[in-house]
Coordinates of C-alpha atoms and ligand atoms in Angstrom, one line a residue:
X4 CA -7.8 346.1 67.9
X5 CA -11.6 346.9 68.6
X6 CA -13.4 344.3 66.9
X7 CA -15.1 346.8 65.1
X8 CA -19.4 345.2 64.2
X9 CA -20.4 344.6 60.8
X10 CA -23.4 346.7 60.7
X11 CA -26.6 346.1 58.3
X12 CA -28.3 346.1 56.3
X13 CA -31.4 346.3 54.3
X14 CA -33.0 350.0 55.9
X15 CA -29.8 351.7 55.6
X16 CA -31.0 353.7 52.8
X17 CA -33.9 355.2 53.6
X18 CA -32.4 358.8 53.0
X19 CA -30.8 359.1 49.1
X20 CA -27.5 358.8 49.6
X21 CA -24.5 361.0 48.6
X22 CA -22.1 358.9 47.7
X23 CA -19.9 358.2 44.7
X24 CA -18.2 355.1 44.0
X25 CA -14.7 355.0 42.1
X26 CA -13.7 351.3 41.1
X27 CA -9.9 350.7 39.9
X28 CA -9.9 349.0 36.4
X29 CA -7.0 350.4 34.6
X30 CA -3.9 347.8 35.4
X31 CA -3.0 345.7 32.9
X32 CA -3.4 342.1 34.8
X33 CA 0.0 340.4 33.4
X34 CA 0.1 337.5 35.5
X35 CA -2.9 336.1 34.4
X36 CA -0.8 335.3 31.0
X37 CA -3.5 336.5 28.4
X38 CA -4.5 338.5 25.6
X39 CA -8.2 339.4 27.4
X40 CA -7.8 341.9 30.2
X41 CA -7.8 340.7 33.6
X42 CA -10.9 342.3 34.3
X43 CA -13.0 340.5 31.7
X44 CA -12.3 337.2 32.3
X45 CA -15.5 335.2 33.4
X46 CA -16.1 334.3 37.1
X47 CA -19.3 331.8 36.9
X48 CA -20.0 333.2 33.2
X49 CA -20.0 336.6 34.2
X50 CA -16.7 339.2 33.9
X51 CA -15.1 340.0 36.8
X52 CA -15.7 344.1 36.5
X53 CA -19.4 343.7 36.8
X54 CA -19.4 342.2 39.8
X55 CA -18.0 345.4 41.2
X56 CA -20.4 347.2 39.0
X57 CA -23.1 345.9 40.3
X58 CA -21.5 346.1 43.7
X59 CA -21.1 349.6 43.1
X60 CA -24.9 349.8 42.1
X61 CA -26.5 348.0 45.1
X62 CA -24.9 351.1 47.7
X63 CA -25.0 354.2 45.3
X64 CA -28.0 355.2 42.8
X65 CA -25.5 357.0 40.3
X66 CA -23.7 355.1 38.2
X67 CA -19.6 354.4 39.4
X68 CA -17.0 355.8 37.6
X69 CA -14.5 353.0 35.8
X70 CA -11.1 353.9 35.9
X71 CA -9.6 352.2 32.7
X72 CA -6.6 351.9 30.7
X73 CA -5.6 349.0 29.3
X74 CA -8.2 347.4 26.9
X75 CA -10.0 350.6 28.1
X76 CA -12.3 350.0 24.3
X77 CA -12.9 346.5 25.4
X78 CA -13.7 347.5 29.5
X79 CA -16.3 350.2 28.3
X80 CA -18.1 347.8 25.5
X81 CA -19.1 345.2 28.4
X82 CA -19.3 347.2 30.9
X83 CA -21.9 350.1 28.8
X84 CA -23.6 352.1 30.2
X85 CA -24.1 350.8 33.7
X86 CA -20.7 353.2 34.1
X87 CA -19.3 356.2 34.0
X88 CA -15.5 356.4 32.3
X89 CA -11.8 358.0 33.1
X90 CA -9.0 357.1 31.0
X91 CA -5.6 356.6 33.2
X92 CA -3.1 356.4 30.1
X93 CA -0.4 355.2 32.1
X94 CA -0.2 353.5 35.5
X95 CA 1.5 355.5 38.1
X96 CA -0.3 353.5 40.6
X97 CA -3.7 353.5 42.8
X98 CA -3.6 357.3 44.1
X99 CA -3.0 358.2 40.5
X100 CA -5.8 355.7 39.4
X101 CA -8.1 357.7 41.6
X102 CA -6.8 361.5 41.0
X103 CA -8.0 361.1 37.6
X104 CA -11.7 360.6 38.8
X105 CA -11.6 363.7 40.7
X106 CA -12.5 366.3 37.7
X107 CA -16.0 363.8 37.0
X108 CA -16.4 363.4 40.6
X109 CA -16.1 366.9 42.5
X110 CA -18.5 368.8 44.0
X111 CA -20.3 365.6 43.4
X112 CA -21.2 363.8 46.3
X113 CA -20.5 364.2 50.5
X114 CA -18.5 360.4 50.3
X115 CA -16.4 358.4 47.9
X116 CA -15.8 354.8 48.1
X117 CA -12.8 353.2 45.9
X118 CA -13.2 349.4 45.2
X119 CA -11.1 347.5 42.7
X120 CA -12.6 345.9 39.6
X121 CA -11.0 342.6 40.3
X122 CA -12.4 341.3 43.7
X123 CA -15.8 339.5 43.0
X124 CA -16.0 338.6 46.1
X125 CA -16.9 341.5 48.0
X126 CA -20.2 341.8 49.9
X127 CA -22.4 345.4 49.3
X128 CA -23.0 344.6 53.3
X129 CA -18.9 345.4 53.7
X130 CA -19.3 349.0 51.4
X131 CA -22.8 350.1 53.3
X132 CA -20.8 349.9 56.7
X133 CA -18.2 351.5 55.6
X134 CA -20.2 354.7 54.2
X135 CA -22.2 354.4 57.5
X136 CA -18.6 354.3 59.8
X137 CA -17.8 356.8 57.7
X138 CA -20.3 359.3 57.8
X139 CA -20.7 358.9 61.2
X140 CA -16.5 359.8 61.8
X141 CA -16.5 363.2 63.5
X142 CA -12.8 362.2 63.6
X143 CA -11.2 361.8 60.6
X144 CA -11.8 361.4 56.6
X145 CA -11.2 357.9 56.1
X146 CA -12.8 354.4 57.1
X147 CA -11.4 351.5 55.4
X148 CA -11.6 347.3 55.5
X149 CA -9.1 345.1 56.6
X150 CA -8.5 341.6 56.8
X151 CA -6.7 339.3 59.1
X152 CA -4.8 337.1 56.2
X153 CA -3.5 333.5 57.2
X154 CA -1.0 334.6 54.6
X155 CA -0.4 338.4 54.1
X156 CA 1.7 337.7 51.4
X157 CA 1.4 340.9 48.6
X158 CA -0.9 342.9 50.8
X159 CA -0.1 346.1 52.4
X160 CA 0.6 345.8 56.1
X161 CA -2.0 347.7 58.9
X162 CA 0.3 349.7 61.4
X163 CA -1.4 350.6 64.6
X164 CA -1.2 352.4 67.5
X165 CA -0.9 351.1 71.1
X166 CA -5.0 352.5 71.4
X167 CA -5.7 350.9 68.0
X168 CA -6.2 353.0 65.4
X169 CA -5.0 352.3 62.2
X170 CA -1.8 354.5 62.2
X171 CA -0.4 353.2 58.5
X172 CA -0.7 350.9 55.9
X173 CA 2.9 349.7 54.7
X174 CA 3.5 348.4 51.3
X175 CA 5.3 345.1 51.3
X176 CA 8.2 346.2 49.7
X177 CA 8.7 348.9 51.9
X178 CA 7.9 347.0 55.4
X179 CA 10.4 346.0 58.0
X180 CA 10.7 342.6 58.9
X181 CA 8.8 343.2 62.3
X182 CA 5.9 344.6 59.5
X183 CA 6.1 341.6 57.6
X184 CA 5.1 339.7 60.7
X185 CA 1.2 341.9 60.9
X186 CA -0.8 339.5 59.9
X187 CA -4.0 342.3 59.6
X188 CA -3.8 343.8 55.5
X189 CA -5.3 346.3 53.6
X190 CA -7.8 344.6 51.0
X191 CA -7.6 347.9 49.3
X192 CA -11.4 349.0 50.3
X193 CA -12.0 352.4 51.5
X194 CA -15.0 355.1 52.5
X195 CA -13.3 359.0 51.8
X196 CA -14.9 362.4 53.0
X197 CA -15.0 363.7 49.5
X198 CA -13.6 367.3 49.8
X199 CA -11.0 366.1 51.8
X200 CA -9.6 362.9 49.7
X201 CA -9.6 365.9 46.6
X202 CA -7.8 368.2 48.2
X203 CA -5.1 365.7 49.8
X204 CA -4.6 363.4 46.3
X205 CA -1.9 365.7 45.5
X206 CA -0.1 365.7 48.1
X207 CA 0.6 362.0 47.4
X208 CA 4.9 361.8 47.4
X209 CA 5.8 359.6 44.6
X210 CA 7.5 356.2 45.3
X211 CA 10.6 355.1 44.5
X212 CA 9.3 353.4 42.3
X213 CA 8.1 355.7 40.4
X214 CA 3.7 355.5 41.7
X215 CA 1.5 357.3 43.5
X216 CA 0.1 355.1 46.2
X217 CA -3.7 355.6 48.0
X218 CA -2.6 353.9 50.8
X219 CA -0.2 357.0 52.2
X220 CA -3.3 359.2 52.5
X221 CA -4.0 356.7 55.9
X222 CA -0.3 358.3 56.6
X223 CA -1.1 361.9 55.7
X224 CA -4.8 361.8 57.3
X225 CA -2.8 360.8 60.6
X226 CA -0.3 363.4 60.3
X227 CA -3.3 365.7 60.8
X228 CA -4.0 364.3 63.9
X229 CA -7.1 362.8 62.4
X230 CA -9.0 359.1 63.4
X231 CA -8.5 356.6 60.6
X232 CA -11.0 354.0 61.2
X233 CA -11.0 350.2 60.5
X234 CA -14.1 347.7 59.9
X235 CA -12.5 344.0 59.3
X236 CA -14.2 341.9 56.9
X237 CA -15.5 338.8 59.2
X238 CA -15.0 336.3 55.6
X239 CA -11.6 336.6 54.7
X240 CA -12.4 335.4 51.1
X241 CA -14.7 338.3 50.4
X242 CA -11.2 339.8 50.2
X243 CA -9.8 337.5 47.4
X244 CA -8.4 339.7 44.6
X245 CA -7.8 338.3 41.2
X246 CA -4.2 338.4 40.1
X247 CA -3.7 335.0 38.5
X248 CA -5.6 332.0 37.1
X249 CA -5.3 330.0 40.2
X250 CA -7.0 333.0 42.1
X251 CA -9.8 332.8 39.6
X252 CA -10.8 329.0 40.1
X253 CA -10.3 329.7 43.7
X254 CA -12.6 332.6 43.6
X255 CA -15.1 330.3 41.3
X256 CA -14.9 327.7 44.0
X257 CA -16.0 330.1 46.9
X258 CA -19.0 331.5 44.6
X259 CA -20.0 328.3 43.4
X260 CA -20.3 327.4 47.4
X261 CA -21.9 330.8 48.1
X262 CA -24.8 329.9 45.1
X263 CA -25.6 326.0 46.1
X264 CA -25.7 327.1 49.9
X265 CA -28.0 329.8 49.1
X266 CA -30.6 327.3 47.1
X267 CA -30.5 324.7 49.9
X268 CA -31.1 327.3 52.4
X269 CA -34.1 328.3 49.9
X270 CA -35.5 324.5 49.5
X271 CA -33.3 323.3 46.7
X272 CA -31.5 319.1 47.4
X273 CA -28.2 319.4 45.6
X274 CA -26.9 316.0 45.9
X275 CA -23.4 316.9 45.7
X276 CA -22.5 320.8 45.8
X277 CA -18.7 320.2 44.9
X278 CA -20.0 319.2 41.1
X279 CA -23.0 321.5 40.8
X280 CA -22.7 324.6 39.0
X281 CA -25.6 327.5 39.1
X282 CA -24.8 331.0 37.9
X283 CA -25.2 333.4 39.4
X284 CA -29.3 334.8 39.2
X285 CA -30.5 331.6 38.3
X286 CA -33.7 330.9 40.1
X287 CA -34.7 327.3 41.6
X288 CA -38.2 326.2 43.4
X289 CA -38.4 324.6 46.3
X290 CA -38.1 320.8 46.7
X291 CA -36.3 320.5 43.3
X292 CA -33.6 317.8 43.6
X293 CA -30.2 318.7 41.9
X294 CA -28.2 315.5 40.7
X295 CA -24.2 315.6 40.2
X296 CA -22.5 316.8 37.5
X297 CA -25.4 319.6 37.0
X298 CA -25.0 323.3 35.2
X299 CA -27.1 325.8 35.1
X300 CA -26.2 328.6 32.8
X301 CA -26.8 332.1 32.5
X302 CA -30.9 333.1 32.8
X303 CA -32.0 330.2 34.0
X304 CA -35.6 329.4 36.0
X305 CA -36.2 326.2 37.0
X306 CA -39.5 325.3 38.6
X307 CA -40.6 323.6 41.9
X308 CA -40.5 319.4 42.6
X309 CA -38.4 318.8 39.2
X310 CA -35.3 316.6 39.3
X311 CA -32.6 317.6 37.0
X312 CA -29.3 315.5 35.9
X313 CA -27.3 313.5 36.6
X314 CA -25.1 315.1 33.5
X315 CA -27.3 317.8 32.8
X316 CA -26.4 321.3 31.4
X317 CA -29.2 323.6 31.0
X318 CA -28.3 327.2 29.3
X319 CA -30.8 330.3 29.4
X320 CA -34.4 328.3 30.0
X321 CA -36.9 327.9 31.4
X322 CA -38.5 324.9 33.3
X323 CA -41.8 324.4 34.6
X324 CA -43.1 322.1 37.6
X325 CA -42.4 318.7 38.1
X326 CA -40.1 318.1 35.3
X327 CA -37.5 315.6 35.1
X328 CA -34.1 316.4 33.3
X329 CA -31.4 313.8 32.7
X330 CA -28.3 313.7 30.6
X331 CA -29.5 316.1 28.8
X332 CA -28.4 319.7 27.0
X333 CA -30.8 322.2 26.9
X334 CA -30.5 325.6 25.7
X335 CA -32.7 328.6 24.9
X336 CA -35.7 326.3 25.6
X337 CA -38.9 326.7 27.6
X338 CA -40.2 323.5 29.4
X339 CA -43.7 323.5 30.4
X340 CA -44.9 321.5 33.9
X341 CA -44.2 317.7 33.8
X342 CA -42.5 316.9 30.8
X343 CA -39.4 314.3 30.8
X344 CA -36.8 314.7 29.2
X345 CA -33.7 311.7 28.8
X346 CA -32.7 309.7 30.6
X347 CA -30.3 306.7 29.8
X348 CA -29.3 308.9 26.5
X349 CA -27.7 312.1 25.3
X350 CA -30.2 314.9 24.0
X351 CA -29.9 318.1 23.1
X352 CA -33.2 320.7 22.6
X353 CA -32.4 324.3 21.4
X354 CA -34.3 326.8 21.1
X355 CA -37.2 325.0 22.0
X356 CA -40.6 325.4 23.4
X357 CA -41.9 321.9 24.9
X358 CA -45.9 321.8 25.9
X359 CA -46.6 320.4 29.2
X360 CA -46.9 316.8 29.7
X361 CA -44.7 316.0 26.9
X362 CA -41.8 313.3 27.3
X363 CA -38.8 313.9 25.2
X364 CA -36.6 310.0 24.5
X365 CA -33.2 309.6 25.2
X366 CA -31.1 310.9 22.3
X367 CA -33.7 313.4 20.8
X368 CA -32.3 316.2 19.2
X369 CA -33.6 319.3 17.7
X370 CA -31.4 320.3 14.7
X371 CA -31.8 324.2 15.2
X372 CA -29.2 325.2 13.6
X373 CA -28.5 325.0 9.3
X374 CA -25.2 327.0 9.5
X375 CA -26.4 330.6 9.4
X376 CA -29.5 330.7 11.4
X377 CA -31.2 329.5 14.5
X378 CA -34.3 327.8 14.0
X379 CA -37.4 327.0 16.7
X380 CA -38.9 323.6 17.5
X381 CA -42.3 323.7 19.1
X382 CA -44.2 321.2 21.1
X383 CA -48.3 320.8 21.9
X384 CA -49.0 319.4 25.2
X385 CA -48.5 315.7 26.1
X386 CA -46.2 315.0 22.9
X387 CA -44.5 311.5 22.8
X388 CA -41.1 311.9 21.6
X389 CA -39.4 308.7 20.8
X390 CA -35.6 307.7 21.4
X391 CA -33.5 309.1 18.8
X392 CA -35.7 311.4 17.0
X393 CA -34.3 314.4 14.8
X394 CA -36.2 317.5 15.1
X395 CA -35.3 319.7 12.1
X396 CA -36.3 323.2 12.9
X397 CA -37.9 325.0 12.2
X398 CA -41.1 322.6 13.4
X399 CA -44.4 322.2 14.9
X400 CA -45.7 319.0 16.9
X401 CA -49.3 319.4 17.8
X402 CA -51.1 318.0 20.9
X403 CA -51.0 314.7 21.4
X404 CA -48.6 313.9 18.4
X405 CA -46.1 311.3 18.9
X406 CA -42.6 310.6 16.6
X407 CA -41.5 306.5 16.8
X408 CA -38.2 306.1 17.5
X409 CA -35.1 307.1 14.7
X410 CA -37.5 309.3 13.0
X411 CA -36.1 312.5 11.8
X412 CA -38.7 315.1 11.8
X413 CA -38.6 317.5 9.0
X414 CA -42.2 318.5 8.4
X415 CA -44.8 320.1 10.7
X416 CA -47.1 317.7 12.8
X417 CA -50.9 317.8 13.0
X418 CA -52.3 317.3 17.0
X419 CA -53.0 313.5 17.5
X420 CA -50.8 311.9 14.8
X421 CA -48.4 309.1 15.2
X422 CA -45.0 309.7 12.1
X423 CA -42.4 307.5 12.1
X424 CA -39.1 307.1 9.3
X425 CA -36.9 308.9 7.9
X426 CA -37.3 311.1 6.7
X427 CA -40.7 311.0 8.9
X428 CA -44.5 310.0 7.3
X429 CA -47.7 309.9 9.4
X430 CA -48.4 306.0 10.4
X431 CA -51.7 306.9 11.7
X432 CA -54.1 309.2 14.0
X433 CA -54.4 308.7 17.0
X434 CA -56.6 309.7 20.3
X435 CA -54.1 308.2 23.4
X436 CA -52.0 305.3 22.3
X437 CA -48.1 305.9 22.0
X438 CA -45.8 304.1 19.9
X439 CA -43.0 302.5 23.0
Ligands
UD1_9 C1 -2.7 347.5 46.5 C2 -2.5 348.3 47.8 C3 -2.1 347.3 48.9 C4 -3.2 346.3 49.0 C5 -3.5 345.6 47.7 C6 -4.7 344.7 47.8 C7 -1.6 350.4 47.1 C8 -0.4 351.3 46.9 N1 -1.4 349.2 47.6 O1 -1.5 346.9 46.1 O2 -1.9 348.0 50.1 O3 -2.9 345.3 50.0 O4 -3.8 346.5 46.7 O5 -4.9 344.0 46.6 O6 -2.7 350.9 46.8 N2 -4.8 350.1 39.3 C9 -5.1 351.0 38.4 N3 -4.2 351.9 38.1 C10 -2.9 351.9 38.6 C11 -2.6 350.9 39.5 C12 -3.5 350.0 39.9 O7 -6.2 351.1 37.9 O8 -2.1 352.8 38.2 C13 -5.8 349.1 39.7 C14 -5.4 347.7 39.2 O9 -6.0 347.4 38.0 C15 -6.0 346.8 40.3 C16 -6.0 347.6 41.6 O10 -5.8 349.0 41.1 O11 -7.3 346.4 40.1 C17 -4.8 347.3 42.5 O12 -3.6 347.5 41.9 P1 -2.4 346.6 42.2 O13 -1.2 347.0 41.4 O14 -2.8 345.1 42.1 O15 -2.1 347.0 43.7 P2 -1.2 346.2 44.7 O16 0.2 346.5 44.4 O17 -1.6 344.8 44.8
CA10 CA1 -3.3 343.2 43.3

């Protein structure tokens, strides 16, 4: 085997490129035991399909064609427009999946890449060397990954030739035992010359089974006395494929590690990674300290220098500079520079929008919610929120104003003004004195 380089990267692209990516959504998913299709379950808040989406989008500027079936309704409302859509009404298997791409696809584009819609994991690295192997194969029509698996267990077997190239890939079912043994497997992940792949799909033989498997056109390419070419994925877990639930936290676990490692590279302190959890696109300033038992969720920016939890979840904000978050919820807020929020407490702020300078006691809550709408809370700068307070939205603190502890908030108040009670009165105005 030749070891074949990863190549990259970033000025691949300088020419627009003519490629066209199909991605394989249509299965049904039955062994992860649910009524939501496989390929909508969440991987770090996001469904799995649009990470192949947006894999899809980072090598090819037209949008990929989704093969669906099951749920196909469901598949196309998240997925929108981002794709294009054929409907495989009954799955006869992967080269079946594909063949019904080719009327969209034809005459389309010089190179087709086929990915599957349930393997997050994948680098857009891994797909730009295989167009570029590819394109650059005087020898043959198809360059494909592969994957030396600890346990090949479920993947189809690579056969090849005393000189090394790829000569077969073997479906487990079908291998003999000395097959079995190969411990080098197809993750599914291939680069087509796209006049060729259309006029060879047919020529698929079905299984005995009944499908048409993409994996004998490696057969019939070779038959041709063409080159099939390999690249092997250097991270075996780029390769992970999401059959069952177990594969799902597995996968979570490896993007979770992928995300912290990333921020610390970048300047971030995360305490301790194993209990940290950042979504993906969540952005983080440098010397920000993470604490255990930290999430943050969905479209998230977090400034520089602030220190956030221990026991902190913090859901599509925004925090400034210098802040300090602890055992705290936070959703749908915006946190100017320096304000504190917790600790020693539980609080919650929603949809809120907290001036800078402003400390928030332990056990504050805004109450944004009356059982049909949302409702906004709004702080001035260097507000004095004592332990305990209720903020019933929708409300207004000016500057400088400041709530004693217990009170529950239901009116607007003016900048400089001390309330306390419940439900809360002004107690007096003030210039810079807090009540404790
Ligand atoms: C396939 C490969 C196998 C490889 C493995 C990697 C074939 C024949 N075998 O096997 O060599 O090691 O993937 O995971 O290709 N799909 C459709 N329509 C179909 C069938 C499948 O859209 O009719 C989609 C599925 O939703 C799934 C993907 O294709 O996302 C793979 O299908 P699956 O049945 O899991 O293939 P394997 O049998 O695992
Ligand atoms: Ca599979």
């Amino acid at each position: 085997m030749g070891g074949w380089p990863i190549l990259c990267c970033a000025d691949l692209w300088e020419e627009p490129v003519s490629l066209d990516v199909v991605i394989l959504a249509a299965g049904k998913g039955t062994r992860m035991k649910s009524d939501l299709p496989k390929v909508l379950h969440p991987l770090m808040g996001k469904p799995l399909v649009l990470y192949s989406v947006e894999m899809a989008q980072a090598v090819s500027e037209r949008p990929p064609v989704l093969v669906v079936g099951h749920a196909a309704d469901d598949v196309k409302q998240t997925v929108g427009e981002a794709a294009r859509y054929v409907l495989q009404e009954e799955q006869l298997g992967t080269g079946h999946a594909v063949a019904q791409a080719q009327e969209a696809l034809q005459g389309s584009g010089d190179h087709v890449i086929v990915i599957y819609g349930d393997m997050p994991l994948l680098r857009a690295d891994s797909l730009r060397s295989l167009y570029q192997m590819q394109q650059a194969n005087q020898a043959g029509p198809i360059t494909m990954l592969t994957l030396i698996a600890d346990t090949p267990r479920g993947f189809g077997r690579i056969v090849r030739a005393e000189g090394g190239s790829v000569q077969a890939i073997v479906e487990e079912a079908d291998a003999t035992l000395e097959q079995l043994a190969i411990s080098e497997v197809n993750p599914g992940v291939y680069c087509f010359e796209a006049a060729w792949l259309w006029s060879h799909l047919d020529k698929i033989p079905v299984s005995p089974k009944g499908e048409y498997y993409l994996t004998d056109l490696v057969g019939l390419a070779v038959d041709e006395g063409a080159t099939v070419n390999a690249i092997t994925i250097e991270d075996p877990n780029d390769a992970l494929g999401i059959n069952t639930r177990v594969h799902l936290a597995e996968a979570e676990a490896v993007m979770r590690q992928r995300i912290n490692e990333a921020h610390m590279l970048a300047g971030v302190t995360i305490v301790d990674p194993a209990a940290t959890y950042i979504h993906p696109g969540v952005e983080i300033g440098r010397d920000t300290v993470i604490q255990p038992n930290t999430h943050l969720w969905g479209q998230t920016a977090v400034g520089a220098a602030c220190v956030l939890g221990p026991d902190t979840t913090i859901i599509d904000s925004t925090i400034g500079d210098r802040c300090e978050i602890r055992y705290s919820v936070v959703e749908g807020a915006t946190v100017e520079d320096a304000c504190d929020i917790g600790p020693f407490g539980f609080s919650y702020l929603g949809d809120a929008d907290i001036g800078e300078g402003t400390n928030i006691g332990a056990g504050t809550i805004t109450c944004n919610y009356d059982g049909v709408r949302k409702h906004k809370t709004v702080t001035g700068k260097n507000v004095f929120i004592g332990s305990d307070t209720m903020l019933v939205a929708p409300v207004t603190l000016g500057d400088g104003a400041a709530t004693g502890a217990g009170a529950v908030v239901t009116k607007d108040v003016p900048p400089d003004t001390v309330v306390v009670g419940v439900p809360a009165r002004i107690l007096r105005r003030t210039e810079k004195e807090h009540p404790g």
